[in-house]
PDB file of C-alpha atoms in Angstrom:
ATOM      1  CA  SER A1462       7.511  -0.834  -8.179  1.00 78.00           C
ATOM      2  CA  TRP A1463      11.078   0.644  -8.853  1.00 82.00           C
ATOM      3  CA  LEU A1464      12.995  -0.820  -5.990  1.00 88.00           C
ATOM      4  CA  GLN A1465      13.686  -4.063  -7.146  1.00 90.00           C
ATOM      5  CA  PHE A1466      15.458  -2.567 -10.236  1.00 92.00           C
ATOM      6  CA  TYR A1467      17.414   0.036  -8.516  1.00 93.00           C
ATOM      7  CA  LEU A1468      18.573  -2.817  -5.908  1.00 92.00           C
ATOM      8  CA  THR A1469      19.755  -5.199  -8.672  1.00 93.00           C
ATOM      9  CA  ALA A1470      21.483  -2.284 -10.629  1.00 95.00           C
ATOM     10  CA  ALA A1471      23.272  -1.166  -7.661  1.00 95.00           C
ATOM     11  CA  SER A1472      24.537  -4.660  -7.319  1.00 95.00           C
ATOM     12  CA  PHE A1473      25.410  -5.022 -10.858  1.00 96.00           C
ATOM     13  CA  LEU A1474      27.630  -1.729 -10.550  1.00 96.00           C
ATOM     14  CA  MET A1475      29.222  -2.878  -7.337  1.00 96.00           C
ATOM     15  CA  PHE A1476      29.865  -6.714  -8.477  1.00 96.00           C
ATOM     16  CA  GLY A1477      29.379  -6.709 -12.116  1.00 95.00           C
ATOM     17  CA  MET A1478      26.780  -8.340 -14.398  1.00 94.00           C
ATOM     18  CA  THR A1479      26.745 -11.965 -12.793  1.00 94.00           C
ATOM     19  CA  THR A1480      23.526 -14.100 -11.663  1.00 92.00           C
ATOM     20  CA  TRP A1481      25.401 -14.092  -7.934  1.00 93.00           C
ATOM     21  CA  ALA A1482      25.058 -10.035  -8.019  1.00 94.00           C
ATOM     22  CA  ALA A1483      21.894  -9.789  -9.319  1.00 93.00           C
ATOM     23  CA  ARG A1484      20.520 -12.013  -6.474  1.00 93.00           C
ATOM     24  CA  LEU A1485      22.671 -11.027  -3.685  1.00 95.00           C
ATOM     25  CA  PRO A1486      20.487  -8.184  -2.439  1.00 95.00           C
ATOM     26  CA  PHE A1487      17.525 -10.288  -2.635  1.00 94.00           C
ATOM     27  CA  VAL A1488      19.207 -13.040  -0.439  1.00 95.00           C
ATOM     28  CA  LEU A1489      20.234 -10.446   2.113  1.00 95.00           C
ATOM     29  CA  PHE A1490      16.512  -9.278   2.554  1.00 96.00           C
ATOM     30  CA  GLY A1491      15.505 -12.992   3.169  1.00 96.00           C
ATOM     31  CA  VAL A1492      18.076 -13.288   5.810  1.00 96.00           C
ATOM     32  CA  GLY A1493      17.169 -10.039   7.252  1.00 97.00           C
ATOM     33  CA  SER A1494      13.396 -11.485   7.102  1.00 97.00           C
ATOM     34  CA  VAL A1495      14.622 -14.580   9.332  1.00 97.00           C
ATOM     35  CA  VAL A1496      16.227 -12.294  11.784  1.00 97.00           C
ATOM     36  CA  LEU A1497      13.380  -9.741  11.803  1.00 97.00           C
ATOM     37  CA  THR A1498      10.894 -12.996  12.424  1.00 96.00           C
ATOM     38  CA  TRP A1499      13.202 -13.816  15.487  1.00 96.00           C
ATOM     39  CA  VAL A1500      13.129 -10.345  16.843  1.00 96.00           C
ATOM     40  CA  LEU A1501       9.025 -10.091  16.233  1.00 95.00           C
ATOM     41  CA  ALA A1502       8.280 -13.781  17.601  1.00 95.00           C
ATOM     42  CA  ARG A1503      10.724 -12.360  20.940  1.00 94.00           C
ATOM     43  CA  HIS A1504       8.626  -9.234  21.124  1.00 92.00           C
ATOM     44  CA  LEU A1505       5.268 -11.067  20.728  1.00 91.00           C
ATOM     45  CA  PHE A1506       5.830 -14.736  22.689  1.00 92.00           C
ATOM     46  CA  HIS A1507       8.657 -14.090  24.989  1.00 89.00           C
ATOM     47  CA  ASP A1508       9.114 -17.957  24.567  1.00 92.00           C
ATOM     48  CA  ARG A1509      12.725 -19.122  22.924  1.00 94.00           C
ATOM     49  CA  GLN A1510      10.942 -22.393  22.106  1.00 96.00           C
ATOM     50  CA  VAL A1511       8.430 -20.243  19.621  1.00 95.00           C
ATOM     51  CA  ARG A1512      10.878 -18.282  18.355  1.00 95.00           C
ATOM     52  CA  VAL A1513      13.136 -21.485  17.091  1.00 96.00           C
ATOM     53  CA  ILE A1514       9.915 -22.896  15.896  1.00 96.00           C
ATOM     54  CA  ALA A1515       9.163 -19.911  13.910  1.00 95.00           C
ATOM     55  CA  ILE A1516      12.531 -19.723  12.355  1.00 96.00           C
ATOM     56  CA  PHE A1517      12.678 -23.481  11.381  1.00 97.00           C
ATOM     57  CA  LEU A1518       9.377 -23.404   9.997  1.00 96.00           C
ATOM     58  CA  LEU A1519      10.704 -19.933   7.988  1.00 95.00           C
ATOM     59  CA  ILE A1520      13.673 -21.392   6.568  1.00 95.00           C
ATOM     60  CA  THR A1521      12.558 -25.058   5.820  1.00 95.00           C
ATOM     61  CA  ALA A1522       9.721 -23.652   3.858  1.00 95.00           C
ATOM     62  CA  VAL A1523      10.686 -24.300   0.203  1.00 95.00           C
ATOM     63  CA  PRO A1524       8.374 -21.467  -1.262  1.00 93.00           C
ATOM     64  CA  PHE A1525      10.024 -19.058   1.035  1.00 94.00           C
ATOM     65  CA  VAL A1526      13.445 -20.216   0.258  1.00 92.00           C
ATOM     66  CA  LEU A1527      12.969 -19.872  -3.448  1.00 92.00           C
ATOM     67  CA  HIS A1528      11.377 -16.691  -3.240  1.00 92.00           C
ATOM     68  CA  MET A1529      14.115 -15.007  -1.330  1.00 91.00           C
ATOM     69  CA  ARG A1530      16.627 -15.828  -4.192  1.00 85.00           C
ATOM     70  CA  GLN A1531      14.541 -14.493  -6.847  1.00 86.00           C
ATOM     71  CA  CYS A1532      15.355 -11.110  -8.372  1.00 82.00           C
ATOM     72  CA  ARG A1533      11.830  -9.821  -7.677  1.00 87.00           C
ATOM     73  CA  TYR A1534      10.072  -7.602  -5.259  1.00 90.00           C
ATOM     74  CA  TYR A1535       9.239 -10.817  -3.065  1.00 92.00           C
ATOM     75  CA  ALA A1536      12.241 -10.570  -0.607  1.00 94.00           C
ATOM     76  CA  PRO A1537      11.894  -6.605  -0.074  1.00 95.00           C
ATOM     77  CA  MET A1538       8.092  -7.259   0.467  1.00 95.00           C
ATOM     78  CA  VAL A1539       8.381  -9.795   3.110  1.00 96.00           C
ATOM     79  CA  PHE A1540      11.501  -7.720   4.647  1.00 97.00           C
ATOM     80  CA  PHE A1541       9.644  -4.331   4.926  1.00 97.00           C
ATOM     81  CA  THR A1542       6.337  -5.854   6.088  1.00 97.00           C
ATOM     82  CA  LEU A1543       8.161  -7.824   9.263  1.00 97.00           C
ATOM     83  CA  TRP A1544      10.215  -4.195   9.700  1.00 97.00           C
ATOM     84  CA  SER A1545       6.418  -2.463   9.598  1.00 97.00           C
ATOM     85  CA  LEU A1546       4.874  -5.029  11.873  1.00 96.00           C
ATOM     86  CA  LEU A1547       7.857  -4.837  14.243  1.00 96.00           C
ATOM     87  CA  ALA A1548       7.882  -1.075  14.393  1.00 96.00           C
ATOM     88  CA  TYR A1549       4.042  -0.928  15.038  1.00 94.00           C
ATOM     89  CA  TRP A1550       4.427  -3.394  17.911  1.00 92.00           C
ATOM     90  CA  GLN A1551       6.941  -1.245  19.438  1.00 93.00           C
ATOM     91  CA  TRP A1552       5.062   2.013  18.853  1.00 92.00           C
ATOM     92  CA  LEU A1553       1.867   0.441  20.379  1.00 89.00           C
ATOM     93  CA  HIS A1554       4.448  -0.067  23.421  1.00 88.00           C
ATOM     94  CA  GLY A1555       5.787   3.537  23.735  1.00 86.00           C
ATOM     95  CA  LYS A1556       8.974   2.908  22.316  1.00 89.00           C
ATOM     96  CA  PRO A1557      10.477   6.048  21.085  1.00 87.00           C
ATOM     97  CA  ARG A1558      10.943   6.980  17.297  1.00 94.00           C
ATOM     98  CA  ALA A1559       9.453   3.710  16.364  1.00 94.00           C
ATOM     99  CA  ALA A1560       6.410   5.690  14.586  1.00 94.00           C
ATOM    100  CA  LEU A1561       8.936   6.924  12.641  1.00 96.00           C
ATOM    101  CA  TRP A1562      10.452   3.695  11.606  1.00 97.00           C
ATOM    102  CA  TRP A1563       6.696   2.286  11.189  1.00 96.00           C
ATOM    103  CA  LEU A1564       6.563   5.131   8.635  1.00 96.00           C
ATOM    104  CA  ILE A1565       9.517   4.029   6.814  1.00 96.00           C
ATOM    105  CA  GLY A1566       9.094   0.408   6.486  1.00 96.00           C
ATOM    106  CA  MET A1567       5.561   1.271   5.141  1.00 96.00           C
ATOM    107  CA  LEU A1568       7.072   3.738   2.308  1.00 95.00           C
ATOM    108  CA  MET A1569       9.620   1.082   1.762  1.00 95.00           C
ATOM    109  CA  LEU A1570       6.835  -1.499   1.132  1.00 95.00           C
ATOM    110  CA  LEU A1571       4.954   1.080  -0.765  1.00 93.00           C
ATOM    111  CA  HIS A1572       7.860   1.397  -3.205  1.00 91.00           C
ATOM    112  CA  THR A1573       8.340  -2.359  -3.131  1.00 91.00           C
ATOM    113  CA  ASN A1574       4.771  -3.295  -3.875  1.00 87.00           C
ATOM    114  CA  TRP A1575       2.339  -0.939  -3.247  1.00 83.00           C
ATOM    115  CA  MET A1576      -0.515  -3.704  -3.406  1.00 86.00           C
ATOM    116  CA  ALA A1577       1.099  -5.136   0.183  1.00 89.00           C
ATOM    117  CA  SER A1578       1.343  -1.638   1.671  1.00 90.00           C
ATOM    118  CA  ILE A1579      -2.414  -0.395   1.433  1.00 89.00           C
ATOM    119  CA  PRO A1580      -3.587  -3.431   3.213  1.00 92.00           C
ATOM    120  CA  LEU A1581      -0.990  -3.380   5.868  1.00 94.00           C
ATOM    121  CA  LEU A1582      -2.281  -0.002   6.725  1.00 92.00           C
ATOM    122  CA  VAL A1583      -5.774  -0.924   6.771  1.00 93.00           C
ATOM    123  CA  ALA A1584      -4.851  -3.948   9.404  1.00 93.00           C
ATOM    124  CA  CYS A1585      -2.694  -1.750  11.505  1.00 91.00           C
ATOM    125  CA  THR A1586      -5.330   0.903  11.826  1.00 90.00           C
ATOM    126  CA  GLY A1587      -7.953  -1.984  12.398  1.00 91.00           C
ATOM    127  CA  HIS A1588      -5.782  -3.483  15.060  1.00 89.00           C
ATOM    128  CA  TRP A1589      -5.277   0.193  16.519  1.00 88.00           C
ATOM    129  CA  LEU A1590      -8.583   0.785  16.670  1.00 86.00           C
ATOM    130  CA  TRP A1591      -9.730  -2.587  18.128  1.00 87.00           C
ATOM    131  CA  SER A1592      -6.917  -1.854  20.985  1.00 82.00           C
ATOM    132  CA  GLY A1593      -8.664   1.079  22.265  1.00 69.00           C
ATOM    133  CA  GLU A1594      -7.495   1.971  25.766  1.00 66.00           C
ATOM    134  CA  ARG A1595      -4.610  -0.955  25.606  1.00 70.00           C
ATOM    135  CA  ALA A1596      -2.998   1.292  22.750  1.00 73.00           C
ATOM    136  CA  HIS A1597      -0.344   3.523  24.043  1.00 78.00           C
ATOM    137  CA  VAL A1598      -0.855   5.793  20.878  1.00 81.00           C
ATOM    138  CA  PRO A1599      -3.505   8.582  21.420  1.00 83.00           C
ATOM    139  CA  ARG A1600      -5.760   9.046  18.417  1.00 82.00           C
ATOM    140  CA  ALA A1601      -4.466  12.126  17.100  1.00 86.00           C
ATOM    141  CA  THR A1602      -0.735  10.904  17.128  1.00 89.00           C
ATOM    142  CA  PHE A1603      -2.007   7.698  15.211  1.00 89.00           C
ATOM    143  CA  ILE A1604      -4.105   9.516  12.760  1.00 89.00           C
ATOM    144  CA  ARG A1605      -0.996  12.105  12.223  1.00 92.00           C
ATOM    145  CA  TRP A1606       1.387   9.171  11.508  1.00 92.00           C
ATOM    146  CA  ALA A1607      -1.162   7.302   9.194  1.00 91.00           C
ATOM    147  CA  GLY A1608      -2.064  10.590   7.740  1.00 92.00           C
ATOM    148  CA  LEU A1609       1.684  11.420   6.871  1.00 94.00           C
ATOM    149  CA  PHE A1610       1.924   8.259   5.209  1.00 94.00           C
ATOM    150  CA  ALA A1611      -1.244   8.594   2.687  1.00 91.00           C
ATOM    151  CA  ALA A1612       0.187  12.156   2.013  1.00 93.00           C
ATOM    152  CA  LEU A1613       3.706  10.825   1.108  1.00 93.00           C
ATOM    153  CA  SER A1614       1.711   7.499  -0.880  1.00 88.00           C
ATOM    154  CA  LEU A1615      -0.572   9.369  -2.701  1.00 88.00           C
ATOM    155  CA  PRO A1616       1.510  11.586  -5.079  1.00 86.00           C
ATOM    156  CA  TRP A1617       3.495   8.485  -6.045  1.00 82.00           C
ATOM    157  CA  LEU A1618       0.160   6.379  -6.390  1.00 80.00           C
ATOM    158  CA  ILE A1619      -1.275   9.110  -8.408  1.00 83.00           C
ATOM    159  CA  TYR A1620       1.812   9.352 -10.986  1.00 81.00           C
ATOM    160  CA  ALA A1621       1.934   5.581 -11.222  1.00 76.00           C
ATOM    161  CA  ARG A1622      -1.531   5.370 -12.169  1.00 77.00           C
ATOM    162  CA  VAL A1623      -2.258   2.224 -10.209  1.00 72.00           C
ATOM    163  CA  TRP A1624      -5.943   2.481 -10.824  1.00 72.00           C
ATOM    164  CA  GLU A1625      -4.830   1.470 -14.613  1.00 74.00           C
ATOM    165  CA  HIS A1626      -2.892  -1.712 -13.705  1.00 68.00           C
ATOM    166  CA  GLY A1627      -6.435  -3.510 -12.749  1.00 61.00           C
ATOM    167  CA  VAL A1628      -6.605  -7.254 -13.228  1.00 52.00           C
ATOM    168  CA  ARG A1629      -8.784  -7.726 -16.554  1.00 49.00           C
TER     169      ARG A1629
END
């Protein structure tokens, strides 16, 4: 997807063509992922000890640290996945504009790595169906927002001919 190239180009434009400038946006997405992990853990568990353990495990995971400094789609993908999950959780709990934030996060995830956005959409839909009455999102509202994501995604997926990029 195109997002990683535009991030690197923007950083080169602002800071010059250096390794530091190439990696900066992705490191910032990695730091943002740590912050979003903290916020998501706060919403899910309401326990400070769990948040501290989650952050400790995240920042001491060598694969996480190595991937967050690479000029690839990894860091934005983690960030926008966490963003979308947090917005989805807030949407289920009636926060205003959370559905819009979910849609933005999902679209940014699509343009980071489309293969990550589709399973997340399926997971959110499955969770919403499983939640039933506990989800404070009416069926028509959920279908409208998920349909809007599909409608905005489909032209890009057709243009990119994603079906031609399979594994042989």
